[in-house]
């Protein structure tokens, strides 16, 4: 079973892995972490970071999941990410498939697939997908629901963010072309 970290620990790891290009706008120890990234990003983010765990029972042994629960969200309430404050919103899971919680793997999910969700809705990723990030700097895979995941070891988070943003931009451009 993978470890669960506190929200403060998740924020600390994210900021450590992004490094000196990150400037905290607001870290209340809750979701989202509000941060400004300098070059090569030059943008402000709402970062929703979740534990990505493999709890026993009910699922295949190699399946990891993020449970989407926002601070203050109650059972039966629909959750929505803050998309309207001019910041870029990202959903990230931190998986620890090994004993050492500092040797985790970041999973950058596709926001368009999860903008609104039920209390404790799950987003899944498989161990085989996580382990590919150990072979490559940044691993990109497409799930059966056509969601594109970007997965990386901790030291490659900046590259993974660049990849996530590039994929998201291409999706927006494809949609814009269809509207014309």
Short mmCIF file of C-alpha atoms in Angstrom, two decimals:
data_model
loop_
_atom_site.label_atom_id
_atom_site.label_comp_id
_atom_site.label_asym_id
_atom_site.label_seq_id
_atom_site.Cartn_x
_atom_site.Cartn_y
_atom_site.Cartn_z
CA UNK A 1 0.00 0.00 0.00
CA UNK A 2 1.32 3.42 -0.93
CA UNK A 3 1.82 6.17 1.63
CA UNK A 4 -0.39 9.23 2.07
CA UNK A 5 1.28 12.58 2.56
CA UNK A 6 -0.24 15.68 4.11
CA UNK A 7 -1.27 18.52 1.82
CA UNK A 8 1.63 20.59 3.18
CA UNK A 9 4.08 17.79 2.34
CA UNK A 10 2.66 17.52 -1.18
CA UNK A 11 3.01 21.28 -1.67
CA UNK A 12 6.57 21.22 -0.33
CA UNK A 13 7.57 18.42 -2.71
CA UNK A 14 5.99 20.20 -5.69
CA UNK A 15 7.76 23.48 -4.90
CA UNK A 16 11.05 21.69 -4.29
CA UNK A 17 10.79 19.84 -7.61
CA UNK A 18 9.86 22.94 -9.61
CA UNK A 19 12.76 24.73 -7.99
CA UNK A 20 13.80 28.35 -8.20
CA UNK A 21 11.34 29.27 -10.96
CA UNK A 22 8.43 28.92 -8.49
CA UNK A 23 7.16 31.79 -6.37
CA UNK A 24 4.37 31.04 -3.93
CA UNK A 25 1.41 33.35 -4.23
CA UNK A 26 -0.63 31.56 -1.56
CA UNK A 27 -0.03 28.31 0.30
CA UNK A 28 -2.64 27.80 2.96
CA UNK A 29 -1.85 24.11 3.21
CA UNK A 30 -5.10 23.46 1.34
CA UNK A 31 -6.09 23.02 -2.29
CA UNK A 32 -5.17 24.74 -4.49
CA UNK A 33 -1.58 25.80 -4.11
CA UNK A 34 -1.33 29.17 -5.86
CA UNK A 35 2.06 29.66 -7.44
CA UNK A 36 3.74 31.77 -10.11
CA UNK A 37 6.23 30.09 -12.40
CA UNK A 38 8.87 32.19 -14.10
CA UNK A 39 10.59 31.34 -17.38
CA UNK A 40 9.98 29.10 -19.30
CA UNK A 41 6.35 29.27 -18.14
CA UNK A 42 5.65 32.86 -17.10
CA UNK A 43 2.23 32.01 -15.73
CA UNK A 44 0.28 31.72 -12.52
CA UNK A 45 -1.14 28.37 -11.50
CA UNK A 46 -3.81 26.85 -9.31
CA UNK A 47 -2.22 23.50 -8.47
CA UNK A 48 -4.53 20.82 -7.09
CA UNK A 49 -2.24 18.13 -5.68
CA UNK A 50 -3.64 14.80 -4.49
CA UNK A 51 -2.18 11.62 -3.10
CA UNK A 52 -2.24 8.87 -5.71
CA UNK A 53 -2.61 5.63 -3.78
CA UNK A 54 -3.22 1.92 -4.28
CA UNK A 55 -5.48 1.01 -1.36
CA UNK A 56 -6.29 -2.68 -0.92
CA UNK A 57 -9.65 -4.10 -1.92
CA UNK A 58 -12.08 -3.43 -4.70
CA UNK A 59 -9.49 -2.67 -7.39
CA UNK A 60 -6.82 -4.56 -9.27
CA UNK A 61 -3.57 -4.70 -7.34
CA UNK A 62 -1.72 -2.56 -9.90
CA UNK A 63 -4.24 0.30 -9.97
CA UNK A 64 -3.46 3.63 -8.32
CA UNK A 65 -6.08 6.29 -7.85
CA UNK A 66 -6.61 9.89 -6.92
CA UNK A 67 -9.77 10.62 -4.97
CA UNK A 68 -11.12 14.00 -6.03
CA UNK A 69 -12.25 15.76 -2.88
CA UNK A 70 -11.87 19.51 -2.55
CA UNK A 71 -11.44 21.29 0.76
CA UNK A 72 -14.92 22.04 2.06
CA UNK A 73 -16.66 19.71 -0.41
CA UNK A 74 -19.29 17.57 1.30
CA UNK A 75 -20.69 14.16 0.39
CA UNK A 76 -23.31 14.52 -2.31
CA UNK A 77 -21.90 17.85 -3.53
CA UNK A 78 -20.41 18.27 -6.99
CA UNK A 79 -16.84 19.53 -7.05
CA UNK A 80 -15.48 22.08 -9.51
CA UNK A 81 -11.97 23.33 -9.99
CA UNK A 82 -11.38 27.08 -9.94
CA UNK A 83 -11.01 27.93 -13.63
CA UNK A 84 -12.07 31.55 -13.70
CA UNK A 85 -9.41 33.57 -11.91
CA UNK A 86 -7.02 33.89 -14.86
CA UNK A 87 -4.65 31.21 -13.58
CA UNK A 88 -3.81 27.94 -15.29
CA UNK A 89 -5.38 25.07 -13.33
CA UNK A 90 -3.63 21.70 -13.12
CA UNK A 91 -4.47 18.41 -11.39
CA UNK A 92 -1.51 16.42 -10.12
CA UNK A 93 -1.25 13.13 -8.30
CA UNK A 94 1.79 12.09 -6.28
CA UNK A 95 2.26 8.31 -6.29
CA UNK A 96 4.65 6.48 -4.00
CA UNK A 97 4.81 2.92 -5.30
CA UNK A 98 7.95 2.25 -3.25
CA UNK A 99 8.67 2.42 0.47
CA UNK A 100 10.54 5.73 0.21
CA UNK A 101 7.94 8.50 -0.04
CA UNK A 102 10.58 10.90 -1.34
CA UNK A 103 11.06 8.68 -4.42
CA UNK A 104 7.58 9.37 -5.75
CA UNK A 105 6.21 9.82 -9.23
CA UNK A 106 4.15 12.81 -10.44
CA UNK A 107 1.04 12.19 -12.56
CA UNK A 108 -0.33 15.21 -14.41
CA UNK A 109 -3.96 14.58 -15.32
CA UNK A 110 -5.97 16.20 -18.10
CA UNK A 111 -8.13 18.93 -16.60
CA UNK A 112 -10.74 18.81 -19.39
CA UNK A 113 -11.71 15.28 -18.35
CA UNK A 114 -12.32 16.25 -14.70
CA UNK A 115 -13.63 19.81 -14.46
CA UNK A 116 -16.74 18.77 -12.52
CA UNK A 117 -16.96 15.64 -10.40
CA UNK A 118 -18.83 13.82 -7.66
CA UNK A 119 -17.50 13.77 -4.10
CA UNK A 120 -14.57 11.32 -3.93
CA UNK A 121 -14.63 10.55 -7.67
CA UNK A 122 -11.61 8.50 -8.74
CA UNK A 123 -9.00 9.09 -11.42
CA UNK A 124 -6.93 6.00 -12.14
CA UNK A 125 -3.44 5.26 -13.36
CA UNK A 126 -1.78 1.85 -13.51
CA UNK A 127 1.51 0.78 -11.99
CA UNK A 128 2.85 -0.17 -15.43
CA UNK A 129 2.23 3.44 -16.56
CA UNK A 130 3.96 4.81 -13.45
CA UNK A 131 6.96 2.55 -13.94
CA UNK A 132 7.46 3.80 -17.50
CA UNK A 133 8.45 7.12 -15.93
CA UNK A 134 11.43 5.31 -14.43
CA UNK A 135 12.63 4.43 -17.96
CA UNK A 136 11.96 7.82 -19.54
CA UNK A 137 12.34 11.39 -18.32
CA UNK A 138 8.68 12.09 -19.10
CA UNK A 139 6.19 9.41 -20.09
CA UNK A 140 3.01 10.33 -21.98
CA UNK A 141 0.21 7.81 -22.30
CA UNK A 142 -3.41 7.86 -23.40
CA UNK A 143 -5.96 6.02 -21.28
CA UNK A 144 -8.95 4.10 -22.65
CA UNK A 145 -11.17 7.19 -22.07
CA UNK A 146 -8.79 9.22 -24.29
CA UNK A 147 -7.34 11.11 -21.31
CA UNK A 148 -3.69 11.96 -21.86
CA UNK A 149 -1.50 11.51 -18.78
CA UNK A 150 1.96 12.99 -18.32
CA UNK A 151 4.03 11.02 -15.79
CA UNK A 152 7.52 11.70 -14.45
CA UNK A 153 10.01 11.09 -11.69
CA UNK A 154 10.40 14.00 -9.30
CA UNK A 155 13.50 15.45 -10.93
CA UNK A 156 11.66 15.84 -14.26
CA UNK A 157 8.62 17.81 -13.05
CA UNK A 158 9.50 20.99 -14.98
CA UNK A 159 9.77 18.98 -18.23
CA UNK A 160 6.49 17.23 -17.43
CA UNK A 161 4.75 20.57 -16.88
CA UNK A 162 6.07 21.80 -20.24
CA UNK A 163 4.71 18.64 -21.87
CA UNK A 164 1.31 18.95 -20.12
CA UNK A 165 0.94 22.58 -21.18
CA UNK A 166 1.96 21.79 -24.77
CA UNK A 167 -0.60 18.96 -24.99
CA UNK A 168 -3.32 21.17 -23.48
CA UNK A 169 -2.52 23.97 -25.93
CA UNK A 170 -2.75 21.57 -28.88
CA UNK A 171 -6.17 20.39 -27.66
CA UNK A 172 -7.38 24.01 -27.46
CA UNK A 173 -6.05 24.79 -30.93
CA UNK A 174 -7.74 21.70 -32.40
CA UNK A 175 -11.05 22.78 -30.86
CA UNK A 176 -10.65 26.31 -32.19
CA UNK A 177 -10.02 24.96 -35.71
CA UNK A 178 -13.25 22.91 -35.54
CA UNK A 179 -15.23 26.03 -34.60
CA UNK A 180 -14.00 27.92 -37.67
#
